[in-house]
PDB file of C-alpha atoms in Angstrom:
ATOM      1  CA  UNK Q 241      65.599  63.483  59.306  1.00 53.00           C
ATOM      2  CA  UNK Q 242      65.622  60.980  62.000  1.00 52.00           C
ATOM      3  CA  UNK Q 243      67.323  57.899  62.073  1.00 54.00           C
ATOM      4  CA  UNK Q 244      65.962  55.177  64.619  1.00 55.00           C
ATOM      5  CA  UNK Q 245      68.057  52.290  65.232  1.00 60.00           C
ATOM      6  CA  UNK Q 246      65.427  49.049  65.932  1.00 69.00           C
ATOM      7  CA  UNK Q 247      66.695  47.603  68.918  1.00 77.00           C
ATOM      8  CA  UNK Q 248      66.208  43.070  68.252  1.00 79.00           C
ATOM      9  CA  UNK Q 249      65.977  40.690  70.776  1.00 86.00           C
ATOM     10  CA  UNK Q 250      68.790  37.851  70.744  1.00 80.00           C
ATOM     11  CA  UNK Q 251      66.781  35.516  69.408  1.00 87.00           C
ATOM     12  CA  UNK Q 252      65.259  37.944  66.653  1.00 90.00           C
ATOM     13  CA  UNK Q 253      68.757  38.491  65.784  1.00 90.00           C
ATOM     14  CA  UNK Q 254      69.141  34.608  65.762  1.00 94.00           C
ATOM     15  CA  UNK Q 255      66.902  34.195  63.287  1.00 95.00           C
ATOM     16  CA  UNK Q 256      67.399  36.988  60.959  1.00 94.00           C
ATOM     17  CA  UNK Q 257      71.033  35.652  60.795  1.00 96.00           C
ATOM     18  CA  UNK Q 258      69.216  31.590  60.466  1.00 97.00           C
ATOM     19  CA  UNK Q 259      67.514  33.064  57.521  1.00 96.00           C
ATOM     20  CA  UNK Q 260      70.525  34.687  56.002  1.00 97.00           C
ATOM     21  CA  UNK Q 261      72.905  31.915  56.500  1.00 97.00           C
ATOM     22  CA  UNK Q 262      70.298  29.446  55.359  1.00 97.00           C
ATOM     23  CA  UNK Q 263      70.280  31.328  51.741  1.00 96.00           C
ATOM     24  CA  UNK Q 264      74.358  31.401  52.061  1.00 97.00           C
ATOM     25  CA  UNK Q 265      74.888  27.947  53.085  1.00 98.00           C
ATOM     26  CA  UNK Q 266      72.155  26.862  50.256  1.00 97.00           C
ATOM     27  CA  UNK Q 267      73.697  28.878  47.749  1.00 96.00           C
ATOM     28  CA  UNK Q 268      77.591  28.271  48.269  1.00 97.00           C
ATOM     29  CA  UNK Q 269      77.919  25.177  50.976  1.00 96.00           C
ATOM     30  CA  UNK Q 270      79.537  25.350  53.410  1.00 97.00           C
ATOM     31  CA  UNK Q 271      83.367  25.907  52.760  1.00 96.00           C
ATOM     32  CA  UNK Q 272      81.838  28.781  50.108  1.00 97.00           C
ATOM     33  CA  UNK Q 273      80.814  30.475  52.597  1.00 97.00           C
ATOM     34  CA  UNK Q 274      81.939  33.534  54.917  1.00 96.00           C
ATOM     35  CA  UNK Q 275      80.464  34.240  58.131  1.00 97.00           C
ATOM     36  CA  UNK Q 276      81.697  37.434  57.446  1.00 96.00           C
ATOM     37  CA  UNK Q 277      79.034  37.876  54.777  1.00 96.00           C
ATOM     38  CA  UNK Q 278      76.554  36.426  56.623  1.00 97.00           C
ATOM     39  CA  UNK Q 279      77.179  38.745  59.071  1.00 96.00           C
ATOM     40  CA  UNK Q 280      76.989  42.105  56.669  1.00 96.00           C
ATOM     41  CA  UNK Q 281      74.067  40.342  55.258  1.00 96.00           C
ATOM     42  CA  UNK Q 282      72.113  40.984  58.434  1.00 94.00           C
ATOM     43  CA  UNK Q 283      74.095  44.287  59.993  1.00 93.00           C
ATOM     44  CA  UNK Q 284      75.836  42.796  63.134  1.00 93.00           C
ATOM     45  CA  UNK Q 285      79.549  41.965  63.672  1.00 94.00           C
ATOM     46  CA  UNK Q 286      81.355  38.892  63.036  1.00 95.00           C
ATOM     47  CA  UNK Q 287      82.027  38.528  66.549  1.00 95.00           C
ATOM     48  CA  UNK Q 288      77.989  39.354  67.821  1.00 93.00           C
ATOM     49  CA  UNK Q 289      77.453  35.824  65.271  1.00 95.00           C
ATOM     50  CA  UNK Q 290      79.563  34.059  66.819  1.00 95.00           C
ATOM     51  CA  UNK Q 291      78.085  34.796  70.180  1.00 94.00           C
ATOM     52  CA  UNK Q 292      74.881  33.465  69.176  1.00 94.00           C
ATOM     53  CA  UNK Q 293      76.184  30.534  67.229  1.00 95.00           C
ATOM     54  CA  UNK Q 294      79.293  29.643  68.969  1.00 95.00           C
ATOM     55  CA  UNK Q 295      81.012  28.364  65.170  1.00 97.00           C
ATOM     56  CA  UNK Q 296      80.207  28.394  62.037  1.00 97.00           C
ATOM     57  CA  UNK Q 297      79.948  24.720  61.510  1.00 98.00           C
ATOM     58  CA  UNK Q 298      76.750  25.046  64.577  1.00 98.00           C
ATOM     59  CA  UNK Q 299      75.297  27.563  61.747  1.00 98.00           C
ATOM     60  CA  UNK Q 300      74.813  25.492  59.554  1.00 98.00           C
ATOM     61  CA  UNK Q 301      73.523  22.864  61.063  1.00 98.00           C
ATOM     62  CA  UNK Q 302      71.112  25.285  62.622  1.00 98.00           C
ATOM     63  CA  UNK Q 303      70.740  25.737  58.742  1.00 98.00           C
ATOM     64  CA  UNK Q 304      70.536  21.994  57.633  1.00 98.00           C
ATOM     65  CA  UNK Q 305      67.953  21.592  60.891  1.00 97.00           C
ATOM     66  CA  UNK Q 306      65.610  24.304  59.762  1.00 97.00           C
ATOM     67  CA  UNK Q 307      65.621  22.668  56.043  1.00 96.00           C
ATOM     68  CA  UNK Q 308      64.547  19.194  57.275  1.00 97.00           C
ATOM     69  CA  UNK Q 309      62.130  20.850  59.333  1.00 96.00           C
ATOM     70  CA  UNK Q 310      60.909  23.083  56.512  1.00 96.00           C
ATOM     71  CA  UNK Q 311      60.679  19.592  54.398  1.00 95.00           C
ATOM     72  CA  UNK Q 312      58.773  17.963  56.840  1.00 96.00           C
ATOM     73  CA  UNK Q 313      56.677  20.450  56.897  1.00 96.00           C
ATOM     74  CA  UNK Q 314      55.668  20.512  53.416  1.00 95.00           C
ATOM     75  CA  UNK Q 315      55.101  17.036  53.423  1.00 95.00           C
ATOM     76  CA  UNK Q 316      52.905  17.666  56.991  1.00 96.00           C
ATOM     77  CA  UNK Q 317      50.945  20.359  54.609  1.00 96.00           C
ATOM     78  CA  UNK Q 318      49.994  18.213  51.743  1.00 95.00           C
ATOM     79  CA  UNK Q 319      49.032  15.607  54.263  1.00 95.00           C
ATOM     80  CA  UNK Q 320      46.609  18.475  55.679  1.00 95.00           C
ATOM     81  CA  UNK Q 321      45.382  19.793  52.079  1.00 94.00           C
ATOM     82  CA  UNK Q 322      44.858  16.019  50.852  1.00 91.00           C
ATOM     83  CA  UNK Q 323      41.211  15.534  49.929  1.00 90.00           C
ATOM     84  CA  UNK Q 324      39.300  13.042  51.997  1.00 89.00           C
ATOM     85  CA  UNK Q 325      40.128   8.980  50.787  1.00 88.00           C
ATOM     86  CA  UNK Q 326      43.063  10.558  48.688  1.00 90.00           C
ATOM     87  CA  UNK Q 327      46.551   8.954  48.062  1.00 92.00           C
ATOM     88  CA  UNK Q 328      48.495  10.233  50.908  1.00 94.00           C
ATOM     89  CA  UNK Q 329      51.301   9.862  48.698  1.00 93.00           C
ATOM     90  CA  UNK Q 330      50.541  11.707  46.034  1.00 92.00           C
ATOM     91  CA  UNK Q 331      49.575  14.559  48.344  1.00 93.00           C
ATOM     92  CA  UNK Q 332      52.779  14.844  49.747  1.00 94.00           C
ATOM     93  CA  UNK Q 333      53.995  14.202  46.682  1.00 91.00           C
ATOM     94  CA  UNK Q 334      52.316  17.221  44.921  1.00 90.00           C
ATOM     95  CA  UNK Q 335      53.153  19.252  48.206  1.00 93.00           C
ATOM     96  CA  UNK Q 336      57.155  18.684  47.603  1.00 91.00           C
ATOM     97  CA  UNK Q 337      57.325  19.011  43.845  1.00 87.00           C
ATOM     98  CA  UNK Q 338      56.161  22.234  44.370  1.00 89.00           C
ATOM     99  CA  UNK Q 339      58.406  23.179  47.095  1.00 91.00           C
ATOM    100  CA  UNK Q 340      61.065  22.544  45.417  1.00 87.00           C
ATOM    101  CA  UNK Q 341      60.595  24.968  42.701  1.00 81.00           C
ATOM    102  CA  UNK Q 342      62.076  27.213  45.321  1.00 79.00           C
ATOM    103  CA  UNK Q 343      66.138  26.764  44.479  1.00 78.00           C
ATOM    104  CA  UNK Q 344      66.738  28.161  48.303  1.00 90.00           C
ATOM    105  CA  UNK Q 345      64.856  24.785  50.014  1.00 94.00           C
ATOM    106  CA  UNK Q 346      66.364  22.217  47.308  1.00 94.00           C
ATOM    107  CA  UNK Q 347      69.912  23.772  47.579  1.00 94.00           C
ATOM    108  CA  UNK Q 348      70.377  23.485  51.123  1.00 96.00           C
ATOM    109  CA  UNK Q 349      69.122  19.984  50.726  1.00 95.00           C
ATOM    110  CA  UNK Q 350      71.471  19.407  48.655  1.00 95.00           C
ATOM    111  CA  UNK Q 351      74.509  21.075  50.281  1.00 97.00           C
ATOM    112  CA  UNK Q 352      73.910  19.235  53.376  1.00 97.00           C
ATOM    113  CA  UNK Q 353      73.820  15.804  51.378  1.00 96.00           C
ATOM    114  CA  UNK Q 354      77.498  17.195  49.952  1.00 96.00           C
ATOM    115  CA  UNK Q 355      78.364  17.897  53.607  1.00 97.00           C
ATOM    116  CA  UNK Q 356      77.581  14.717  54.999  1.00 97.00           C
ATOM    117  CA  UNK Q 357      81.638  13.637  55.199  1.00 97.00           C
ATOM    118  CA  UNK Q 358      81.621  15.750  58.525  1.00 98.00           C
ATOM    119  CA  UNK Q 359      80.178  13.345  61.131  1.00 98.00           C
ATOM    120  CA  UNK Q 360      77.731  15.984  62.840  1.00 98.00           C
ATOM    121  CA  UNK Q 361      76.413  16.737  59.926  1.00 98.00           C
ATOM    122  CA  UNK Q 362      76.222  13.237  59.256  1.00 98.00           C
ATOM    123  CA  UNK Q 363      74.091  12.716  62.158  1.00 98.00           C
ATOM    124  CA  UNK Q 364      71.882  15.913  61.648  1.00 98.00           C
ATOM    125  CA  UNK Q 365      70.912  15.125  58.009  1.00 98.00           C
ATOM    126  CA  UNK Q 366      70.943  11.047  59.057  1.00 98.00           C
ATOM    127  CA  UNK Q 367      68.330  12.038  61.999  1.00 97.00           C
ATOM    128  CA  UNK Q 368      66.120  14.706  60.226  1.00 97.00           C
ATOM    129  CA  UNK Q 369      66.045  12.310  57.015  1.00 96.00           C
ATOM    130  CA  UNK Q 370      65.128   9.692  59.426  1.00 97.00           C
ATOM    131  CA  UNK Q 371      61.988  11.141  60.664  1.00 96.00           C
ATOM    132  CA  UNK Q 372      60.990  12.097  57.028  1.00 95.00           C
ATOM    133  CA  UNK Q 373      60.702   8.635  56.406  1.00 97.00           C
ATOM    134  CA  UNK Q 374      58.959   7.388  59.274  1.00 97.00           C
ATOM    135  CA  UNK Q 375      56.495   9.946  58.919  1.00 96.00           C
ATOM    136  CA  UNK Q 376      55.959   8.818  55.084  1.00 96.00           C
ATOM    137  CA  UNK Q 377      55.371   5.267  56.455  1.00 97.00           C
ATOM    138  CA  UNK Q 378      53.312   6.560  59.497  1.00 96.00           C
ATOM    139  CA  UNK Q 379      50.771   8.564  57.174  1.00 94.00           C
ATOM    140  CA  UNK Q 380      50.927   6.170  54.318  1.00 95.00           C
ATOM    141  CA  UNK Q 381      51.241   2.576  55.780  1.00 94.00           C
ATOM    142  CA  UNK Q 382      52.813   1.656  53.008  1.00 96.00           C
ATOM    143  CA  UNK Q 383      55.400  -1.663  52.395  1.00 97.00           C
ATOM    144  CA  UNK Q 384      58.846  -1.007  53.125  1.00 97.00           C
ATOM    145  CA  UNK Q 385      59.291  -1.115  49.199  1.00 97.00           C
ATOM    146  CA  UNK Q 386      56.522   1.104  48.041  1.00 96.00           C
ATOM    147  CA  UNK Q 387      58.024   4.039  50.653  1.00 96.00           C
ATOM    148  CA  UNK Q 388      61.541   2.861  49.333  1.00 96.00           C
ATOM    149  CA  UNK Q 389      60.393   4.138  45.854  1.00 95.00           C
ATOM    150  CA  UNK Q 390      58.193   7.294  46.875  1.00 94.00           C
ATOM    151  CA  UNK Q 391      61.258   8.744  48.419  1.00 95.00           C
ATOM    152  CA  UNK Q 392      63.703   7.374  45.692  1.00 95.00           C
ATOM    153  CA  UNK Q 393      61.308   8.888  43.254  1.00 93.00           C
ATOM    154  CA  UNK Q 394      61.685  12.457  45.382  1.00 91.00           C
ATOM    155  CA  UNK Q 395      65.215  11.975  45.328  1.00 93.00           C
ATOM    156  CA  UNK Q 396      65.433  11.727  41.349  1.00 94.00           C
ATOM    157  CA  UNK Q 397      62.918  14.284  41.623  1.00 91.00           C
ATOM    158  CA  UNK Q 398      65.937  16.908  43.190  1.00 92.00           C
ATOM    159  CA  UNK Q 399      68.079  15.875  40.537  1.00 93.00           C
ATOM    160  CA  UNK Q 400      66.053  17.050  37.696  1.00 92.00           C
ATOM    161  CA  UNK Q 401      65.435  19.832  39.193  1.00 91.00           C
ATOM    162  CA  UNK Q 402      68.706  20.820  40.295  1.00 91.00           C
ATOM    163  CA  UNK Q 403      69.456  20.637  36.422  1.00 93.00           C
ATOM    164  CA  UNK Q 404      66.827  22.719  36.341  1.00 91.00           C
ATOM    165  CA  UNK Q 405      64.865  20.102  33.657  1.00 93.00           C
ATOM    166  CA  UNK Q 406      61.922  19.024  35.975  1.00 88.00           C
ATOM    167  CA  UNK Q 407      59.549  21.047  33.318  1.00 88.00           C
ATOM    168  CA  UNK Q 408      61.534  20.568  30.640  1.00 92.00           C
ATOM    169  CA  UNK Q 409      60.351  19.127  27.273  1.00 93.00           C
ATOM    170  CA  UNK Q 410      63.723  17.217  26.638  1.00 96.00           C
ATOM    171  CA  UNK Q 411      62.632  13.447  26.358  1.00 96.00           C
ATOM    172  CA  UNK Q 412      64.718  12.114  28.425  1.00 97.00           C
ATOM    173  CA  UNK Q 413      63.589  14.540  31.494  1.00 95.00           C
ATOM    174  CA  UNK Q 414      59.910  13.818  30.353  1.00 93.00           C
ATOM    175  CA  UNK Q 415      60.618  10.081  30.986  1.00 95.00           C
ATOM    176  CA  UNK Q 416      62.065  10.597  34.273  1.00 94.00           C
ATOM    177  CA  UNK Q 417      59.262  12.852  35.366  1.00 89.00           C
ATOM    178  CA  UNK Q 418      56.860  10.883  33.845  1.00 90.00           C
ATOM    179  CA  UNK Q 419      57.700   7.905  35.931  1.00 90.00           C
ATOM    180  CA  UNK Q 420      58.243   9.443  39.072  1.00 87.00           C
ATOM    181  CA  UNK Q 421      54.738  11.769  39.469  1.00 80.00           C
ATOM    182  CA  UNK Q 422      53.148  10.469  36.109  1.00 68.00           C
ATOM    183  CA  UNK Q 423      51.583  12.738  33.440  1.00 54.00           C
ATOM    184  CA  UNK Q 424      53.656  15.153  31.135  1.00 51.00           C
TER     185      UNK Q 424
END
């Protein structure tokens, strides 16, 4: 039996680790989690992470970048699967309820809202956010108060289903639904 080691460039390695730490960060935030298991999550030392990410506070905001990029790019993909004349809205609106069915995406959202109280993180979720929105008004051309309430309505979106009640039957989870994305 042989054994053959697979040999990874740096930035291979960078990303396997990126993907690993993303799942870490999104499921226990930041101060929940070690580099150390990060680390044993992908097979390298403590010390090889480090040389690639300098700390681990620049991990996760490689982390929180790669989750406003993965956002935009859902809303970028129901943009691009949004019949012709349709709601631009509602395509991107369709496009992110269903992303974030998967917990990994809407955790890491929300762990780097919680982390916000560090100023770089601050900025990265402040900037990222940012261009969200501008590229909501850009596609949409919306007022000011209609792209005010389709990203207000995303927001209360997270919270349901962080709760885990954005299918739910209870009444009070219908009405919320209900009024952000209409139907039952």
């Amino acid at each position: 039996m042989t054994t053959e080691t697979v040999r990874r460039t740096a930035d291979e390695r960078r990303e396997e680790i990126l993907d690993a730490a993303f799942e870490a960060f999104a499921q226990s935030g930041f101060v929940g989690t070690s580099t150390e298991a990060i680390a044993d999550a992908v097979g390298i030392s403590q010390p090889y992470l480090f040389r690639l990410f300098g700390t681990k506070k620049q991990l996760f905001l490689a982390a929180v970048e790669r989750c406003l990029e993965q956002t935009h790019e859902v809303l970028e993909a129901g943009l691009a699967a949004q019949e012709p004349g349709a709601d631009p809205m509602i395509a991107m609106g369709e496009a992110y309820r269903v992303a974030i069915e998967r917990p990994g995406l809407l955790r890491m959202q929300m762990q780097a809202y919680v982390a916000c109280d560090d100023p770089d993180v601050r900025a990265v979720v402040r900037d990222g956010y940012g261009r969200l929105v501008m590229r909501i008004a850009a596609a949409t051309g919306a007022s000011p108060q209609e792209i005010a309430g389709f990203v207000a309505s995303g927001m209360l979106l997270n919270v349901l289903a962080a709760m885990d009640v954005l299918e739910s039957d209870l009444p009070w989870a219908a009405l919320l639904r209900e009024g952000c994305i209409g139907g039952p």
